[in-house]
Structures are given as structure tokens and as C-alpha cells.
Amino acid sequence: MKNDPMTSEEKKAYLLLKSVIFHYHGLDEKERQNLQETAQEIDGLEELKWANEFIAKDYFNSFDRAREYLNDIIGDYPLEKRVFYIDMVWKSNSLKGYVTELEATAMLKLARDWNVEAELMEIVKKISGGS
């Protein structure tokens, strides 16, 4: 997955997903920097700009709007790619050392939408050292 070239649509979905989860509790400087670095790594600065504009258009409802958008895009992806996206957002969100209940709930909603709840639970168990 990492070595596959991403389409502009995939970059938008990837960056919107990270952005909307980061914004869920209020974007901090470390997360802003992570988004910028991610966009540079995937040659997605235009897509990051698009994601920022998407969120800014209606900040209060941005998660629900992004969820609807992402369901239309990611919901059709193969299982492996859906798992990649939910794994990526969980790990990115864990950069600060913890995941809030609000963030975990948001990610669980997305995992349920994409039919990867069990895979998310496995990711969480591995990261947290559970069995």
C-alpha cells in the first residue's frame, strides 16, 4: 500500500481523514506539522489545502460532512486499503501519546461505516499491548 502511487482522490481522502480527526478535539501545532509533513511525503500539498478548505467551510459539521464524503470514497475500497486508512489515522492520532474518548468514538464510527471494526479492535490491541 505505501509503495502504490496515490491518486489525487486518495490523497484527498487520506489527508481529510487525518485532518478531520485531528480537528475533532482542536488541531495543535504538532498535529499541524504532522499534516504538513504527510502532505509533503505524498506530494499532496494541493490536497491538504483542499482538506483544510473542506473543514473550514463548515467547521462545526466538518466531521459529519467528512464522514459522508469518506464513506462515498473509502467505502468502496478493498478491505486492505480500508484497514490501511483506519490504521493510519489511529497511529497518527496516537502521536501525542493518547487517544481521547471523542477521537476513539469518531474512529469507531468510521470503522463501522467501512466494515472494519474488528480490524480496528486488533490494531488497538496490538498498540496497547493487549492480547
PDB file of C-alpha atoms in Angstrom:
ATOM      1  CA  MET A   1       0.000   0.000   0.000  1.00  0.00           C
ATOM      2  CA  LYS A   2       2.683   2.519   0.967  1.00  0.00           C
ATOM      3  CA  ASN A   3       4.556   1.992  -2.320  1.00  0.00           C
ATOM      4  CA  ASP A   4       1.485   2.306  -4.529  1.00  0.00           C
ATOM      5  CA  PRO A   5       1.243   5.758  -6.103  1.00  0.00           C
ATOM      6  CA  MET A   6      -1.788   7.531  -4.715  1.00  0.00           C
ATOM      7  CA  THR A   7      -4.328   9.248  -6.907  1.00  0.00           C
ATOM      8  CA  SER A   8      -5.387  12.793  -6.097  1.00  0.00           C
ATOM      9  CA  GLU A   9      -8.686  11.376  -4.790  1.00  0.00           C
ATOM     10  CA  GLU A  10      -6.806   9.019  -2.450  1.00  0.00           C
ATOM     11  CA  LYS A  11      -4.587  11.861  -1.236  1.00  0.00           C
ATOM     12  CA  LYS A  12      -7.665  13.975  -0.519  1.00  0.00           C
ATOM     13  CA  ALA A  13      -9.304  11.135   1.407  1.00  0.00           C
ATOM     14  CA  TYR A  14      -6.085  10.378   3.313  1.00  0.00           C
ATOM     15  CA  LEU A  15      -5.441  13.991   4.300  1.00  0.00           C
ATOM     16  CA  LEU A  16      -9.086  14.797   5.024  1.00  0.00           C
ATOM     17  CA  LEU A  17      -9.299  11.756   7.288  1.00  0.00           C
ATOM     18  CA  LYS A  18      -6.221  12.772   9.270  1.00  0.00           C
ATOM     19  CA  SER A  19      -7.280  16.415   9.370  1.00  0.00           C
ATOM     20  CA  VAL A  20     -10.836  15.855  10.496  1.00  0.00           C
ATOM     21  CA  ILE A  21      -9.786  13.528  13.318  1.00  0.00           C
ATOM     22  CA  PHE A  22      -7.083  15.977  14.426  1.00  0.00           C
ATOM     23  CA  HIS A  23      -9.613  18.826  14.322  1.00  0.00           C
ATOM     24  CA  TYR A  24     -12.120  16.766  16.313  1.00  0.00           C
ATOM     25  CA  HIS A  25     -10.521  17.961  19.562  1.00  0.00           C
ATOM     26  CA  GLY A  26      -8.785  21.073  18.223  1.00  0.00           C
ATOM     27  CA  LEU A  27      -5.740  20.939  15.984  1.00  0.00           C
ATOM     28  CA  ASP A  28      -2.491  21.514  17.880  1.00  0.00           C
ATOM     29  CA  GLU A  29       0.883  22.545  16.464  1.00  0.00           C
ATOM     30  CA  LYS A  30       2.350  19.018  16.489  1.00  0.00           C
ATOM     31  CA  GLU A  31      -0.632  17.739  14.509  1.00  0.00           C
ATOM     32  CA  ARG A  32      -0.475  20.688  12.097  1.00  0.00           C
ATOM     33  CA  GLN A  33       3.194  19.854  11.495  1.00  0.00           C
ATOM     34  CA  ASN A  34       2.346  16.152  11.022  1.00  0.00           C
ATOM     35  CA  LEU A  35      -0.258  17.039   8.386  1.00  0.00           C
ATOM     36  CA  GLN A  36       2.222  19.260   6.553  1.00  0.00           C
ATOM     37  CA  GLU A  37       4.910  16.559   6.614  1.00  0.00           C
ATOM     38  CA  THR A  38       2.445  13.922   5.436  1.00  0.00           C
ATOM     39  CA  ALA A  39       1.318  16.141   2.566  1.00  0.00           C
ATOM     40  CA  GLN A  40       4.931  16.706   1.521  1.00  0.00           C
ATOM     41  CA  GLU A  41       5.735  12.973   1.716  1.00  0.00           C
ATOM     42  CA  ILE A  42       2.875  12.057  -0.616  1.00  0.00           C
ATOM     43  CA  ASP A  43       3.194  15.141  -2.849  1.00  0.00           C
ATOM     44  CA  GLY A  44      -0.215  16.239  -1.637  1.00  0.00           C
ATOM     45  CA  LEU A  45       0.081  19.926  -0.724  1.00  0.00           C
ATOM     46  CA  GLU A  46      -2.841  20.826  -3.002  1.00  0.00           C
ATOM     47  CA  GLU A  47      -4.929  18.047  -1.479  1.00  0.00           C
ATOM     48  CA  LEU A  48      -4.080  19.297   2.036  1.00  0.00           C
ATOM     49  CA  LYS A  49      -5.196  22.766   1.012  1.00  0.00           C
ATOM     50  CA  TRP A  50      -8.431  21.216  -0.260  1.00  0.00           C
ATOM     51  CA  ALA A  51      -8.924  19.314   3.042  1.00  0.00           C
ATOM     52  CA  ASN A  52      -8.339  22.476   5.068  1.00  0.00           C
ATOM     53  CA  GLU A  53     -10.882  24.369   2.951  1.00  0.00           C
ATOM     54  CA  PHE A  54     -13.354  21.475   3.276  1.00  0.00           C
ATOM     55  CA  ILE A  55     -13.130  21.660   7.073  1.00  0.00           C
ATOM     56  CA  ALA A  56     -13.165  25.466   7.221  1.00  0.00           C
ATOM     57  CA  LYS A  57     -16.302  25.674   5.064  1.00  0.00           C
ATOM     58  CA  ASP A  58     -18.405  24.409   7.992  1.00  0.00           C
ATOM     59  CA  TYR A  59     -16.111  23.657  10.904  1.00  0.00           C
ATOM     60  CA  PHE A  60     -18.889  22.688  13.316  1.00  0.00           C
ATOM     61  CA  ASN A  61     -20.246  19.989  10.988  1.00  0.00           C
ATOM     62  CA  SER A  62     -16.934  19.067   9.383  1.00  0.00           C
ATOM     63  CA  PHE A  63     -16.735  15.564  10.874  1.00  0.00           C
ATOM     64  CA  ASP A  64     -20.198  14.571   9.678  1.00  0.00           C
ATOM     65  CA  ARG A  65     -19.580  16.100   6.260  1.00  0.00           C
ATOM     66  CA  ALA A  66     -16.177  14.374   6.011  1.00  0.00           C
ATOM     67  CA  ARG A  67     -17.687  11.098   7.164  1.00  0.00           C
ATOM     68  CA  GLU A  68     -20.243  11.252   4.367  1.00  0.00           C
ATOM     69  CA  TYR A  69     -17.581  12.180   1.808  1.00  0.00           C
ATOM     70  CA  LEU A  70     -15.176   9.485   3.015  1.00  0.00           C
ATOM     71  CA  ASN A  71     -17.875   6.815   3.063  1.00  0.00           C
ATOM     72  CA  ASP A  72     -18.530   7.507  -0.610  1.00  0.00           C
ATOM     73  CA  ILE A  73     -14.809   7.166  -1.405  1.00  0.00           C
ATOM     74  CA  ILE A  74     -13.264   4.727   1.076  1.00  0.00           C
ATOM     75  CA  GLY A  75     -16.368   2.578   1.493  1.00  0.00           C
ATOM     76  CA  ASP A  76     -15.726   1.157  -1.978  1.00  0.00           C
ATOM     77  CA  TYR A  77     -12.019   0.469  -1.418  1.00  0.00           C
ATOM     78  CA  PRO A  78     -10.783  -3.114  -0.994  1.00  0.00           C
ATOM     79  CA  LEU A  79     -10.605  -4.334   2.615  1.00  0.00           C
ATOM     80  CA  GLU A  80      -6.812  -3.978   2.781  1.00  0.00           C
ATOM     81  CA  LYS A  81      -6.982  -0.303   1.822  1.00  0.00           C
ATOM     82  CA  ARG A  82      -9.849   0.435   4.251  1.00  0.00           C
ATOM     83  CA  VAL A  83      -7.809  -1.167   7.045  1.00  0.00           C
ATOM     84  CA  PHE A  84      -4.747   0.864   5.971  1.00  0.00           C
ATOM     85  CA  TYR A  85      -6.706   4.116   6.340  1.00  0.00           C
ATOM     86  CA  ILE A  86      -8.154   3.293   9.770  1.00  0.00           C
ATOM     87  CA  ASP A  87      -4.741   2.046  10.975  1.00  0.00           C
ATOM     88  CA  MET A  88      -3.061   5.199   9.689  1.00  0.00           C
ATOM     89  CA  VAL A  89      -5.474   7.521  11.435  1.00  0.00           C
ATOM     90  CA  TRP A  90      -5.272   5.605  14.728  1.00  0.00           C
ATOM     91  CA  LYS A  91      -1.459   5.694  14.701  1.00  0.00           C
ATOM     92  CA  SER A  92      -1.343   9.354  13.669  1.00  0.00           C
ATOM     93  CA  ASN A  93      -3.768  10.271  16.388  1.00  0.00           C
ATOM     94  CA  SER A  94      -1.687   8.364  18.935  1.00  0.00           C
ATOM     95  CA  LEU A  95       1.349  10.591  18.260  1.00  0.00           C
ATOM     96  CA  LYS A  96       0.505  12.740  21.265  1.00  0.00           C
ATOM     97  CA  GLY A  97       0.680   9.656  23.482  1.00  0.00           C
ATOM     98  CA  TYR A  98      -3.029   9.069  23.963  1.00  0.00           C
ATOM     99  CA  VAL A  99      -6.338   8.987  22.109  1.00  0.00           C
ATOM    100  CA  THR A 100      -9.283  10.814  23.636  1.00  0.00           C
ATOM    101  CA  GLU A 101     -12.674   9.186  24.017  1.00  0.00           C
ATOM    102  CA  LEU A 102     -14.104  11.596  21.425  1.00  0.00           C
ATOM    103  CA  GLU A 103     -11.390  10.665  18.911  1.00  0.00           C
ATOM    104  CA  ALA A 104     -11.781   6.959  19.563  1.00  0.00           C
ATOM    105  CA  THR A 105     -15.546   7.269  19.103  1.00  0.00           C
ATOM    106  CA  ALA A 106     -15.051   9.123  15.818  1.00  0.00           C
ATOM    107  CA  MET A 107     -12.674   6.471  14.530  1.00  0.00           C
ATOM    108  CA  LEU A 108     -15.008   3.699  15.665  1.00  0.00           C
ATOM    109  CA  LYS A 109     -17.849   5.322  13.695  1.00  0.00           C
ATOM    110  CA  LEU A 110     -15.667   5.373  10.586  1.00  0.00           C
ATOM    111  CA  ALA A 111     -14.538   1.775  11.128  1.00  0.00           C
ATOM    112  CA  ARG A 112     -18.177   0.725  11.448  1.00  0.00           C
ATOM    113  CA  ASP A 113     -19.065   2.644   8.276  1.00  0.00           C
ATOM    114  CA  TRP A 114     -16.267   0.898   6.383  1.00  0.00           C
ATOM    115  CA  ASN A 115     -16.956  -2.526   7.913  1.00  0.00           C
ATOM    116  CA  VAL A 116     -13.509  -2.750   9.549  1.00  0.00           C
ATOM    117  CA  GLU A 117     -14.495  -2.612  13.243  1.00  0.00           C
ATOM    118  CA  ALA A 118     -12.841  -5.946  14.066  1.00  0.00           C
ATOM    119  CA  GLU A 119      -9.643  -4.856  12.325  1.00  0.00           C
ATOM    120  CA  LEU A 120      -9.603  -1.586  14.297  1.00  0.00           C
ATOM    121  CA  MET A 121     -10.005  -3.533  17.545  1.00  0.00           C
ATOM    122  CA  GLU A 122      -6.989  -5.683  16.558  1.00  0.00           C
ATOM    123  CA  ILE A 123      -4.951  -2.551  15.796  1.00  0.00           C
ATOM    124  CA  VAL A 124      -5.840  -1.061  19.173  1.00  0.00           C
ATOM    125  CA  LYS A 125      -4.978  -4.313  20.987  1.00  0.00           C
ATOM    126  CA  LYS A 126      -1.578  -4.518  19.278  1.00  0.00           C
ATOM    127  CA  ILE A 127      -0.724  -0.894  20.039  1.00  0.00           C
ATOM    128  CA  SER A 128      -1.922  -1.076  23.627  1.00  0.00           C
ATOM    129  CA  GLY A 129      -0.171  -4.404  24.254  1.00  0.00           C
ATOM    130  CA  GLY A 130      -3.410  -6.332  24.717  1.00  0.00           C
ATOM    131  CA  SER A 131      -3.891  -9.886  23.540  1.00  0.00           C
TER     132      SER A 131
END
